[in-house]
Short mmCIF file of C-alpha atoms and ligand atoms in Angstrom, two decimals:
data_model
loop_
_atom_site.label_atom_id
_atom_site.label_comp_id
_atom_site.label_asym_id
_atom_site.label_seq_id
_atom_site.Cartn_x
_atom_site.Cartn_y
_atom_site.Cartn_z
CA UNK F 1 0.00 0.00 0.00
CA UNK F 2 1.43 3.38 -1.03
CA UNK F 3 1.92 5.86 2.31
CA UNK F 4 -1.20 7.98 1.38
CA UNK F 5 -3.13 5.18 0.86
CA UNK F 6 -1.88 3.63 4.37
CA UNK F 7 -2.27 7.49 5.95
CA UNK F 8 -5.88 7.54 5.02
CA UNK F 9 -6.60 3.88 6.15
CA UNK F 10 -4.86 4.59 9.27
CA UNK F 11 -6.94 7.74 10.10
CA UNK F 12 -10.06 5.77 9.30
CA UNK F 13 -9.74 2.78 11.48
CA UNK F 14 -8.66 5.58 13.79
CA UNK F 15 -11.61 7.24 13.64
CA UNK F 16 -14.05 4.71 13.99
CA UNK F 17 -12.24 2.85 17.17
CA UNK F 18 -12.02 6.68 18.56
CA UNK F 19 -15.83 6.66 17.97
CA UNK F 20 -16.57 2.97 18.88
CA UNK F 21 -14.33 3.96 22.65
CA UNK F 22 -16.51 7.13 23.16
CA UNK F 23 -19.86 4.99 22.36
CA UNK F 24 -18.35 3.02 24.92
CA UNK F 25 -17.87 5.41 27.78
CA UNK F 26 -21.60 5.81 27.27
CA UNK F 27 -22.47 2.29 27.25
CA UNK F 28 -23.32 2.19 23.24
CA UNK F 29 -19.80 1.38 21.38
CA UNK F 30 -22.49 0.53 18.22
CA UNK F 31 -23.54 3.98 18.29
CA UNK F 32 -19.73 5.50 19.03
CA UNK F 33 -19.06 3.55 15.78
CA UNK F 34 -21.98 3.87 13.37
CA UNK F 35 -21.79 8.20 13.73
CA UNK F 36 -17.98 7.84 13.76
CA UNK F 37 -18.36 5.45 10.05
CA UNK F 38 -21.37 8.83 8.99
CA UNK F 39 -18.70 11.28 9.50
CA UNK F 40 -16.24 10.00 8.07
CA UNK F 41 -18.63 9.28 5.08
CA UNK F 42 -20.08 12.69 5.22
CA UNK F 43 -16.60 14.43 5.01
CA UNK F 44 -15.93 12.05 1.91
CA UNK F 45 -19.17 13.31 0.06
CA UNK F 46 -18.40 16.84 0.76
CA UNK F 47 -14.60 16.01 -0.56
CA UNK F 48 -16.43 14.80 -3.77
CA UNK F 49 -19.09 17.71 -4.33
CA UNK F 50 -15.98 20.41 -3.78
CA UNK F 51 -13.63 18.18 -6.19
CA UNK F 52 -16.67 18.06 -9.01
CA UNK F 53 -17.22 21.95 -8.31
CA UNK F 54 -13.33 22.62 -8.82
CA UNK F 55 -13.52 20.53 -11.96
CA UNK F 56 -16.06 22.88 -13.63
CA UNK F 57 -14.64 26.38 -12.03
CA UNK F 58 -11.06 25.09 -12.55
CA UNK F 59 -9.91 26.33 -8.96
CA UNK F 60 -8.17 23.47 -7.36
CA UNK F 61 -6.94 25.68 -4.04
CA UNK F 62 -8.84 23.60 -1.76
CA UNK F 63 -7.16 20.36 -2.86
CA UNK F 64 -3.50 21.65 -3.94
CA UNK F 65 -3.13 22.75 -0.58
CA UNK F 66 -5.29 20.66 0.92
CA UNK F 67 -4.19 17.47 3.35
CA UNK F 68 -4.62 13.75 2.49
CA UNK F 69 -5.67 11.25 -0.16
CA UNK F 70 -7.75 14.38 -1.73
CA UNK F 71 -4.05 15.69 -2.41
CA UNK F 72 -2.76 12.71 -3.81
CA UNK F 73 -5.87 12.30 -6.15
CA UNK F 74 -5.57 15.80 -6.92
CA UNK F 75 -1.89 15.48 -7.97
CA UNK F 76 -2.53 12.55 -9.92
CA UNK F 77 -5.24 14.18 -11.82
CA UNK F 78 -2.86 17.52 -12.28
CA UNK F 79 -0.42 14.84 -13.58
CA UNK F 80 -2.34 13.48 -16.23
CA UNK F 81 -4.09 16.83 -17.20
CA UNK F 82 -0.93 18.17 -17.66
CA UNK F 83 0.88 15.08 -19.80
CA UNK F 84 -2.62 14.87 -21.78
CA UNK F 85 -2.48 18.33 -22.78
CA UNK F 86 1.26 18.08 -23.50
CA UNK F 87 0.10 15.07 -26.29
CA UNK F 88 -1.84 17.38 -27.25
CA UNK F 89 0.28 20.20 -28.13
CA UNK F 90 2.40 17.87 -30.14
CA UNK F 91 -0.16 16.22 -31.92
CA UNK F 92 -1.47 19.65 -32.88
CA UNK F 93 2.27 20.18 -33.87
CA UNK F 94 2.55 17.11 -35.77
CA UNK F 95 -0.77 17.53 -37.61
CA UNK F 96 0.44 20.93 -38.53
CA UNK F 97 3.65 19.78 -39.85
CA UNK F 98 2.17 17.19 -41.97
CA UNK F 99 -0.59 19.88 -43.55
CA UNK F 100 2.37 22.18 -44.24
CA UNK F 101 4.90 19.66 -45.88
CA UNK F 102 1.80 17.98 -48.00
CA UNK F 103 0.78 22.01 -48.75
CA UNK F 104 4.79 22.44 -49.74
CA UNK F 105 4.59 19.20 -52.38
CA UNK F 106 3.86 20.77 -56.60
CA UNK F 107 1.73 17.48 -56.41
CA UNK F 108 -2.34 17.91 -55.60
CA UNK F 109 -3.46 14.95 -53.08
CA UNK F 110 -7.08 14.38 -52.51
CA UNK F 111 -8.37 12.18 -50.17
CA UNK F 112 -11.55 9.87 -50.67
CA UNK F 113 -13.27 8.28 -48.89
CA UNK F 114 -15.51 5.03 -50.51
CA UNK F 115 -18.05 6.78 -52.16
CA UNK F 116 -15.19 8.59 -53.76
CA UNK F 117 -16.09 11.80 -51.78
CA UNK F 118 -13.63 14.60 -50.96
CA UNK F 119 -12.52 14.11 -46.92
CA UNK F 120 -9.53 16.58 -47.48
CA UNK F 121 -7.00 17.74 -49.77
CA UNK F 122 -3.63 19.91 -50.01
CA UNK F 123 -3.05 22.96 -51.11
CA UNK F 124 -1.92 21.85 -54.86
CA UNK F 125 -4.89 20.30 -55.52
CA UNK F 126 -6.72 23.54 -54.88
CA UNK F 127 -3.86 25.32 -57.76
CA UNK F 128 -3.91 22.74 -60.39
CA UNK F 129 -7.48 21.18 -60.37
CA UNK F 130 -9.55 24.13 -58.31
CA UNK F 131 -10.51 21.84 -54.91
CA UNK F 132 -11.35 23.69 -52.38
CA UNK F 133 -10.53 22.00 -48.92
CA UNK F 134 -13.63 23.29 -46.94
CA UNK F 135 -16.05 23.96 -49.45
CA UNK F 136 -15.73 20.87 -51.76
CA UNK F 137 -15.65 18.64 -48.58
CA UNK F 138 -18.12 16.11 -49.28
CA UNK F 139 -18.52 16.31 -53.14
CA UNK F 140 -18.21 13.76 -55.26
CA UNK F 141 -14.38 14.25 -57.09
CA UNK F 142 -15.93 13.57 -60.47
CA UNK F 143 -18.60 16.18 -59.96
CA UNK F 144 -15.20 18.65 -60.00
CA UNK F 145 -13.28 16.75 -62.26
CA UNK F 146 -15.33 15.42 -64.75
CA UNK F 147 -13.92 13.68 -67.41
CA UNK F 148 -14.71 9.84 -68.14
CA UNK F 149 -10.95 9.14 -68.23
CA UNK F 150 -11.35 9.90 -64.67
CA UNK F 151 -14.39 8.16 -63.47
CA UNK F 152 -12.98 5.10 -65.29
CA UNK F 153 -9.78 5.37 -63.44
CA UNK F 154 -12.19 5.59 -60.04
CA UNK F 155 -13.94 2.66 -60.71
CA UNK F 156 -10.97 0.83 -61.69
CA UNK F 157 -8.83 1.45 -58.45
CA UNK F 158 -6.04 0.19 -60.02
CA UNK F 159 -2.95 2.12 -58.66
CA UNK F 160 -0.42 1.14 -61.77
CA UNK F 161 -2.94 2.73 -63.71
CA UNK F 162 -3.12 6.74 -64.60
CA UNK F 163 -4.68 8.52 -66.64
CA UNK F 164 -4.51 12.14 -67.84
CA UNK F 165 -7.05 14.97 -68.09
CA UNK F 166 -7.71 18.13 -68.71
CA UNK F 167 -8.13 20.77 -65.73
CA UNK F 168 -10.94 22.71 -65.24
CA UNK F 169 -8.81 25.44 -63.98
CA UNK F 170 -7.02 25.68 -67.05
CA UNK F 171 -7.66 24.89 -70.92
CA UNK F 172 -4.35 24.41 -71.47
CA UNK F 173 -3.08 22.67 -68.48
CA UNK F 174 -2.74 18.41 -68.08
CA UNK F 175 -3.13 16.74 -65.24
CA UNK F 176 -1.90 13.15 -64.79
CA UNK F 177 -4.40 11.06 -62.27
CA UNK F 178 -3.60 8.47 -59.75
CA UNK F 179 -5.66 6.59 -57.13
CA UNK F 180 -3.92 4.83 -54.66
CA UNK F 181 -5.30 2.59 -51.49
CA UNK F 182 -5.03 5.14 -48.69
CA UNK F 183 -6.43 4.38 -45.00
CA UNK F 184 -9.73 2.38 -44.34
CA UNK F 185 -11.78 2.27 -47.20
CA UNK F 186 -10.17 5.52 -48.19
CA UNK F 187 -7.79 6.45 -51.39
CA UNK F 188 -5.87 9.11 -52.43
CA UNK F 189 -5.85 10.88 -55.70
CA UNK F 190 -2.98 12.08 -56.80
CA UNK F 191 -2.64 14.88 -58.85
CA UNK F 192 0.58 15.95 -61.24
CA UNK F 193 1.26 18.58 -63.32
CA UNK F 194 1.99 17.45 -66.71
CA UNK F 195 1.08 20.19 -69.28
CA UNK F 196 5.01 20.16 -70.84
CA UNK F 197 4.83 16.51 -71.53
CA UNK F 198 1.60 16.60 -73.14
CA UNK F 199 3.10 19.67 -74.92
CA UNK F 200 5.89 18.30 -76.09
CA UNK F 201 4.33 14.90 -77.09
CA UNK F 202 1.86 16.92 -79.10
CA UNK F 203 4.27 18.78 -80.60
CA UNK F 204 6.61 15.67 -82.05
CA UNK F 205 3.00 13.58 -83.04
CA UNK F 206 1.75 16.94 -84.89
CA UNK F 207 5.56 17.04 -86.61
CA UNK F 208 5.46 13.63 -87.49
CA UNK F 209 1.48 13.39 -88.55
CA UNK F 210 2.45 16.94 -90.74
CA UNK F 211 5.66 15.45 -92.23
CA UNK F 212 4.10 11.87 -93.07
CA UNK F 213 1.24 14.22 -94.60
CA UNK F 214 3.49 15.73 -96.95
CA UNK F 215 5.54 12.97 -97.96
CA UNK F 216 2.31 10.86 -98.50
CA UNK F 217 1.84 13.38 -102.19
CA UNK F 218 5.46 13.22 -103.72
CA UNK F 219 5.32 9.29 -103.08
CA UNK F 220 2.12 9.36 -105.02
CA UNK F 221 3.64 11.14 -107.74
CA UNK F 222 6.91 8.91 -107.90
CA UNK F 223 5.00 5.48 -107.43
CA UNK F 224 2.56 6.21 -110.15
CA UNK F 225 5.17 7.20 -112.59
CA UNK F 226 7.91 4.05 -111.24
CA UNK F 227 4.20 1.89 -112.08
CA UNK F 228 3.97 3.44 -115.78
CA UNK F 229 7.69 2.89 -115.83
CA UNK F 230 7.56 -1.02 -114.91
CA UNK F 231 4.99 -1.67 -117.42
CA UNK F 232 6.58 0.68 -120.02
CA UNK F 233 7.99 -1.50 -123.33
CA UNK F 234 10.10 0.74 -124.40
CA UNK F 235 12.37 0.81 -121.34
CA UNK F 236 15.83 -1.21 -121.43
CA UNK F 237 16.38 -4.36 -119.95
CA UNK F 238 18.81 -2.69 -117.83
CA UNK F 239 16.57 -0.25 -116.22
CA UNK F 240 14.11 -3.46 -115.45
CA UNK F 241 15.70 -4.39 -112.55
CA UNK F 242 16.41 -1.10 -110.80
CA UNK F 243 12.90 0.19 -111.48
CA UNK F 244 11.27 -2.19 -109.49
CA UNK F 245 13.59 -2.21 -106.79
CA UNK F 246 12.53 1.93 -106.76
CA UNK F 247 9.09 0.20 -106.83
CA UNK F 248 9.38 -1.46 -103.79
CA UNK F 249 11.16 0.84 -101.98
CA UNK F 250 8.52 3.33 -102.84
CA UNK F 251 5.64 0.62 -101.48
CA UNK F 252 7.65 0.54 -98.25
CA UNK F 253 7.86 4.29 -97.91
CA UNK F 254 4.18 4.77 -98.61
CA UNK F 255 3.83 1.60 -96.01
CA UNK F 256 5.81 3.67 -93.26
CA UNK F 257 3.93 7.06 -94.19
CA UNK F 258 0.37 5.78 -93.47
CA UNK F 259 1.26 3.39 -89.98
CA UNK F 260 3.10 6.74 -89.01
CA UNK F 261 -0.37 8.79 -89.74
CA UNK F 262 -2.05 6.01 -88.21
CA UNK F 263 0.21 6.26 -85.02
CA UNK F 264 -0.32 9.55 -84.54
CA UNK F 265 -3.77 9.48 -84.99
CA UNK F 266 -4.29 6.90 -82.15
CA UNK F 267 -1.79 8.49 -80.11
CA UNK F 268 -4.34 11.94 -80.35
CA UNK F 269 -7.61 9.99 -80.25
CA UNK F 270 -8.07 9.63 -75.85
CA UNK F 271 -9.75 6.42 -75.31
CA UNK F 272 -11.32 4.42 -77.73
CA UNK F 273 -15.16 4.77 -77.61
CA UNK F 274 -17.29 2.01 -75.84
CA UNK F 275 -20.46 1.60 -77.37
CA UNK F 276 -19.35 0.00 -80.58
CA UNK F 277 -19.45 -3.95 -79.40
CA UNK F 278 -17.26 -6.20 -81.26
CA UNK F 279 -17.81 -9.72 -82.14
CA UNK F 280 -14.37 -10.98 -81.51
CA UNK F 281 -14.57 -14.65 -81.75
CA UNK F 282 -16.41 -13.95 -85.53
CA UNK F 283 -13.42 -11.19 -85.76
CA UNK F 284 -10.47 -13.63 -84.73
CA UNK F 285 -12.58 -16.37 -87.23
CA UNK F 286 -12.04 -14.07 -90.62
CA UNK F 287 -8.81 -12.91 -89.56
CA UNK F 288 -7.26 -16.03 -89.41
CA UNK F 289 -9.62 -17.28 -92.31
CA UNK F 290 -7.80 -14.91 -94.71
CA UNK F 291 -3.96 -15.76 -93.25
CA UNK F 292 -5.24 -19.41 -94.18
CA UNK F 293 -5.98 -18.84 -97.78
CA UNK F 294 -2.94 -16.62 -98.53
CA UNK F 295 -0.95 -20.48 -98.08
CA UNK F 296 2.47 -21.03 -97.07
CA UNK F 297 1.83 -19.85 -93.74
CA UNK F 298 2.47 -22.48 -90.85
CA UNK F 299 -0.76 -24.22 -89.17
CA UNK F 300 -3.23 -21.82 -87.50
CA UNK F 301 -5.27 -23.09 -84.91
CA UNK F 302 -8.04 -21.22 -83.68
CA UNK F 303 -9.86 -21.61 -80.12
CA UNK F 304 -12.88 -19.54 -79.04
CA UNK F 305 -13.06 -20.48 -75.37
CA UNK F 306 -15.62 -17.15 -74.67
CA UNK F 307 -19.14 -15.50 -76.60
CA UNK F 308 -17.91 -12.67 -74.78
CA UNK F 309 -17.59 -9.37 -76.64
CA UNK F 310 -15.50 -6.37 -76.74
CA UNK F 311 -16.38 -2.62 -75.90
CA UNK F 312 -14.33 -0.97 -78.59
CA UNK F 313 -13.21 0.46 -81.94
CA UNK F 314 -13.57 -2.43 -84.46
CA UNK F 315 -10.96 -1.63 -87.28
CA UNK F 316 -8.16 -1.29 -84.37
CA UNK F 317 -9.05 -4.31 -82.98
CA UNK F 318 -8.77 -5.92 -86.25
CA UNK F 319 -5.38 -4.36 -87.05
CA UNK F 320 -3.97 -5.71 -83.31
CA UNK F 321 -5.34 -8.79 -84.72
CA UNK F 322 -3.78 -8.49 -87.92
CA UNK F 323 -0.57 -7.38 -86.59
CA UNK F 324 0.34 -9.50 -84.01
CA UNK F 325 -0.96 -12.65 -86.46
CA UNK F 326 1.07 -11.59 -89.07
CA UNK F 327 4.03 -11.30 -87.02
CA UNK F 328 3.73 -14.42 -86.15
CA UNK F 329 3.07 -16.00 -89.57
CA UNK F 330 6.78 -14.29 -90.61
CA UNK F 331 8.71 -15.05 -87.55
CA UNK F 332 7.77 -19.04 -87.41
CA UNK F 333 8.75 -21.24 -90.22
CA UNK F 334 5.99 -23.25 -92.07
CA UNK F 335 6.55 -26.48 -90.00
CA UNK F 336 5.79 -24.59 -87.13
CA UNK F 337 2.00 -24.13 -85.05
CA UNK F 338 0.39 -20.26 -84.32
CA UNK F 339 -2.50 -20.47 -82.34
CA UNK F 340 -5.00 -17.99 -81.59
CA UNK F 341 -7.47 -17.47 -78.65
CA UNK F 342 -9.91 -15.88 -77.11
CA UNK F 343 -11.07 -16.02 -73.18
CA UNK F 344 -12.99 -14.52 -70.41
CA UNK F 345 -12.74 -14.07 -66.93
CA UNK F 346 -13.89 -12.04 -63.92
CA UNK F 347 -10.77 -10.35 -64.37
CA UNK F 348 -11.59 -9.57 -68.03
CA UNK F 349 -10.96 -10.59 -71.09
CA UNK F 350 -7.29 -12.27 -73.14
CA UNK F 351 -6.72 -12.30 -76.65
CA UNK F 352 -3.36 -14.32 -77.37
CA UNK F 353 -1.24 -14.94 -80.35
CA UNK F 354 1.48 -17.70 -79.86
CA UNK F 355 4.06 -19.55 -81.94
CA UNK F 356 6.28 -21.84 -82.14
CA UNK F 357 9.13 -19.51 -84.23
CA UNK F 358 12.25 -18.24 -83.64
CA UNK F 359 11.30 -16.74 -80.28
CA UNK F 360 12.59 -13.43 -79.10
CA UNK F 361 15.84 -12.83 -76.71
CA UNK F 362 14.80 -11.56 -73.34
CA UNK F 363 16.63 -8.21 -73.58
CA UNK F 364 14.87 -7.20 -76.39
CA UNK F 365 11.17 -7.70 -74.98
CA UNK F 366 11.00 -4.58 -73.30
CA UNK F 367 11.79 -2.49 -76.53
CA UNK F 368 9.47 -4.34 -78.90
CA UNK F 369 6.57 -1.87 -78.47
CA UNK F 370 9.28 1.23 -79.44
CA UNK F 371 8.84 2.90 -82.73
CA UNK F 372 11.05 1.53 -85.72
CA UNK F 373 12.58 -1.36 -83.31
CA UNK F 374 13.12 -4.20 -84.97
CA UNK F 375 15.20 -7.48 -83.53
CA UNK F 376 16.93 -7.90 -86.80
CA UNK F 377 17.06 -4.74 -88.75
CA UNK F 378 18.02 -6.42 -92.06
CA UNK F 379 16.07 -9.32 -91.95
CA UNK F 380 12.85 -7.80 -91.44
CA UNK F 381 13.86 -5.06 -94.02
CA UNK F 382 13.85 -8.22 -96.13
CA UNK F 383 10.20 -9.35 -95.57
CA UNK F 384 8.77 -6.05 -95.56
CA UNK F 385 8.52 -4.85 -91.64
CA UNK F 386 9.12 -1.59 -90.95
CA UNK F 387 9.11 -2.17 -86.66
CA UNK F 388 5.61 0.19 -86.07
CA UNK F 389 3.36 -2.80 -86.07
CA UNK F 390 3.81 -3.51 -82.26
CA UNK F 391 3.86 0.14 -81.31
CA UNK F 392 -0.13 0.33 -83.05
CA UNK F 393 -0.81 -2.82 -81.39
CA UNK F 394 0.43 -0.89 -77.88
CA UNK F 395 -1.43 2.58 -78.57
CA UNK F 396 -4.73 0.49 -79.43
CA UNK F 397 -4.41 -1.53 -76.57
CA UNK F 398 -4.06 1.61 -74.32
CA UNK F 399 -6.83 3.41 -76.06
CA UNK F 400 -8.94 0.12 -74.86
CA UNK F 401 -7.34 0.49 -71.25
CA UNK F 402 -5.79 -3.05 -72.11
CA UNK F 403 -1.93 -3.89 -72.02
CA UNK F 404 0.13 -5.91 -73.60
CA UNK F 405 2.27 -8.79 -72.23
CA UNK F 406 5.02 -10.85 -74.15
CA UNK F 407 6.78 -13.64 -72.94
CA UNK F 408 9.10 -15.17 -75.23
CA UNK F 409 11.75 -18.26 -75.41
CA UNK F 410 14.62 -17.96 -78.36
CA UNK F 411 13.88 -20.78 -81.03
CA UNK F 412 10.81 -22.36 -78.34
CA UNK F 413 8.47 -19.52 -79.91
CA UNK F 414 6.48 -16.37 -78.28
CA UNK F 415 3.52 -15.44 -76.78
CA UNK F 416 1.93 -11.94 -77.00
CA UNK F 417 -1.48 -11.60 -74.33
CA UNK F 418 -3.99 -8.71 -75.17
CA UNK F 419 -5.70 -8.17 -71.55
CA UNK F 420 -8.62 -6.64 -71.69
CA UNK F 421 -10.34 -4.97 -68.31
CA UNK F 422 -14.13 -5.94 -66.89
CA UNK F 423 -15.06 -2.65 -68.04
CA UNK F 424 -14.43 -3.07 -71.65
CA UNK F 425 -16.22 -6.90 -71.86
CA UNK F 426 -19.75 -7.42 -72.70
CA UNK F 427 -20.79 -11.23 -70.81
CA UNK F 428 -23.66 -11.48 -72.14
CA UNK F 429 -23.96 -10.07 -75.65
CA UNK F 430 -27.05 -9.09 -78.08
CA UNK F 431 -28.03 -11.82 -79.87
CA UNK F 432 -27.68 -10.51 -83.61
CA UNK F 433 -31.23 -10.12 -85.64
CA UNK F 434 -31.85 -12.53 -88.20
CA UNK F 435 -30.28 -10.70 -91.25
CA UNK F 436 -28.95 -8.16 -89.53
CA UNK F 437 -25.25 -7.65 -89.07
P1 LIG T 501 7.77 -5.37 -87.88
O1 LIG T 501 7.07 -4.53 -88.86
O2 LIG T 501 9.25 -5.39 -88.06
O3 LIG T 501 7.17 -6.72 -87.72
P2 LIG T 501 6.77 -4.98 -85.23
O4 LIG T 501 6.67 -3.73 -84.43
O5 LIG T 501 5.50 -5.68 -85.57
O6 LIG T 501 7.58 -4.59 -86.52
O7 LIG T 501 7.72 -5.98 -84.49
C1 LIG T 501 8.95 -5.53 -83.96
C2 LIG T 501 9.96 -6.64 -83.90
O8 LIG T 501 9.55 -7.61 -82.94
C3 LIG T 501 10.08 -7.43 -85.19
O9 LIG T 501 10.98 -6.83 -86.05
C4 LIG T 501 10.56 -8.77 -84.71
O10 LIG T 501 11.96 -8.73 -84.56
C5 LIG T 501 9.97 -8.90 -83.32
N1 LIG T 501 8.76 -9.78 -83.32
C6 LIG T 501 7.48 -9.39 -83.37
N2 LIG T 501 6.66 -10.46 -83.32
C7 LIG T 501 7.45 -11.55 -83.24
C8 LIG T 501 7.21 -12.97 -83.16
N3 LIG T 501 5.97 -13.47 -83.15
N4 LIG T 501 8.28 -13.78 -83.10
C9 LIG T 501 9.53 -13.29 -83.09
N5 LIG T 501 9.83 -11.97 -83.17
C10 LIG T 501 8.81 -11.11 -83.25
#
């Protein structure tokens, strides 16, 4: 027992045998006990009612200086009052310090809770996408921000994934989005500045879309006067051979022109719209139909494992399709197997092309998707690549919110996965109309 503890217990029993011996004197020890014991108890009460009093008024004189266990209790309580309000302090200091650094970062953060409401946000975010932390608390982020690149992103909650959008505080200023799992049931939106990339970007696809453009006339020219050429009589047999090599040389230049137009058209486009729905088991059907019947191609298996269909743009579907099959058909010799499939899951949807070719060394996989890259430079020359089929196949894919994935084994053969996201797969799709398409 602690010595105030012991004081007070001492007093007490002092009390009552003090009472109980004076009871006694008069013949009632009972008595001489019991109004000792109401005393004591009355005192106590009284203790209480002052110590509540000097809780609300905050005037503690009675106890500071007081005598007892009510000094010890008061000192304890003085104690913790203190060290609570010291926490306090320095959470309040701590809290600060966090709102200050997060108001120093050139980054906006917004956080969300589940219903994708704002619960707070830094200063940034106010600056770059106009979110007020006090006003907007408890609106709906895409109410602010709308733009379906956004909301897509949201429903996703996919933190490798970003997307980038327009402000509403500024015409001409990008933001790039990203929603990462932040607290309980809460994310955080993150917010970054990327007008100069988007500048820049524009600026080489508008170089390259307006250089292709002008190139694509002058090739006309040449190519229909090489054409006239190559069926002309009168030219020597000398010229024969060097006028169709200028033919096919202009073919590949008028090949490179339009995937270049192409690429920068996709690259400008945003996402690809969703309410075309493709077919892409009937797609994947003609595709490899036609590969079939131009012969000397290696066998081509096809397996539809899903009826599901595809939320998309159908002429970039068909040239991933296209691409990637025909990539295969020149890369794997004709003893070799391609197959193609299609297949659904709750994850979404996976269209892959593999073969059994020459296969692919691992340190070039990364760089396949880059424009003009080409494992072997001269030997694709050869059969007519020009190294931009993979990068359309990429920019489709991202215009679809799908990715690519290769995985690859030198002279075992390669494997190149379209995944496709819930979002953009229809499970159940219309049944067609008799007659209709
Ligand atoms: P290209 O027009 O040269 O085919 P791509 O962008 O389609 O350009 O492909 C880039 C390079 O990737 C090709 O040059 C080739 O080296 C390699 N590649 C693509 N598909 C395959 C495949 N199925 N097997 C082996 N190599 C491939």
């Amino acid at each position: 027992m602690i010595g105030s503890s012991r004081k007070f217990v001492t007093g007490l029993v002092v009390l009552l045998a003090a009472g109980a011996l004076v009871g006694w004197i008069y013949g009632e020890p009972l008595y001489g006990f019991l109004i000792a014991a109401l005393a004591a108890l009355i005192w106590q009460v009284r203790q209480l009612l002052l110590f509540n009093r000097a809780l609300h008024t905050g005037n503690f004189d009675t106890f500071r200086f007081g005598e007892g266990i009510w000094q010890q209790i008061y000192s304890r309580f003085s104690y913790e009052r203190d060290r609570g309000s010291r926490y306090k302090k320095l959470h309040r200091q701590v809290i600060k310090e966090i709102r200050r650094s997060t108001n120093a970062m050139p980054d906006g953060a917004v956080v969300l809770d589940d219903e994708n409401e704002i619960v707070v946000c830094n200063r940034a975010a106010k600056t770059l996408a106009g979110i007020k932390r006090k006003k907007d608390r408890g609106q709906r982020v895409d109410n602010i921000l709308r733009d379906p690149a956004l909301t897509r992103l949201l429903r996703a909650n996919d933190a490798t994934r970003t997307a980038d959008i327009l402000s509403p505080v500024s015409d001409e200023r990008w933001l790039n989005c990203r929603i990462v799992p932040y607290g309980i049931n809460q994310k955080l939106l993150l917010l970054r500045d990327v007008t100069d990339r988007i500048v820049l970007n524009r600026m080489r696809r508008d170089f390259v879309a307006n250089a292709s453009h002008e190139l694509r006339s002058p090739l006309t020219v040449m190519s229909g006067y090489l054409d006239a050429m190559a069926e002309d009589d009168a030219l020597t047999q000398s010229w024969g051979q060097p006028v169709r090599q200028m033919q096919e040389q202009a073919q590949r230049m008028t090949r490179i022109v339009s995937e270049l137009l192409e690429l920068s058209r996709l690259e400008g486009g945003g996402s690809a719209s969703i309410d075309e729905i493709i077919d892409v088991g009937a797609l994947l059907a003609s595709a490899c139909e036609a590969f079939r019947e131009q012969g000397n191609s290696p066998q081509l298996d096809l397996a539809i494992e899903s009826t599901a269909h595809l939320r998309g743009n159908i002429a970039e579907i068909e040239s991933v399709v296209v691409n990637l099959v025909s990539n295969a058909v020149r890369h794997t010799p004709p003893d070799g197997r391609i197959s193609v499939s299609w297949n659904s899951g709750p994850e979404g949807a996976q269209l892959v092309v593999a073969d059994t070719g020459e296969g692919i060394a691992a340190e070039h996989i990364p760089r396949l998707t880059e424009r003009f890259f080409r494992v072997d430079r001269g030997r694709s020359r050869e059969d007519g690549g020009v190294g931009l089929g993979l990068a359309i196949v990429k920019h489709v894919l991202g215009r679809h919110e799908a990715r690519l994935e290769v995985s690859s084994e030198l002279d075992v053969g390669s494997e190149f996965r379209c995944v496709f996201p819930p979002e953009r797969i229809v499970v159940d799709p219309p049944i067609p109309m008799a007659g209709g398409s």
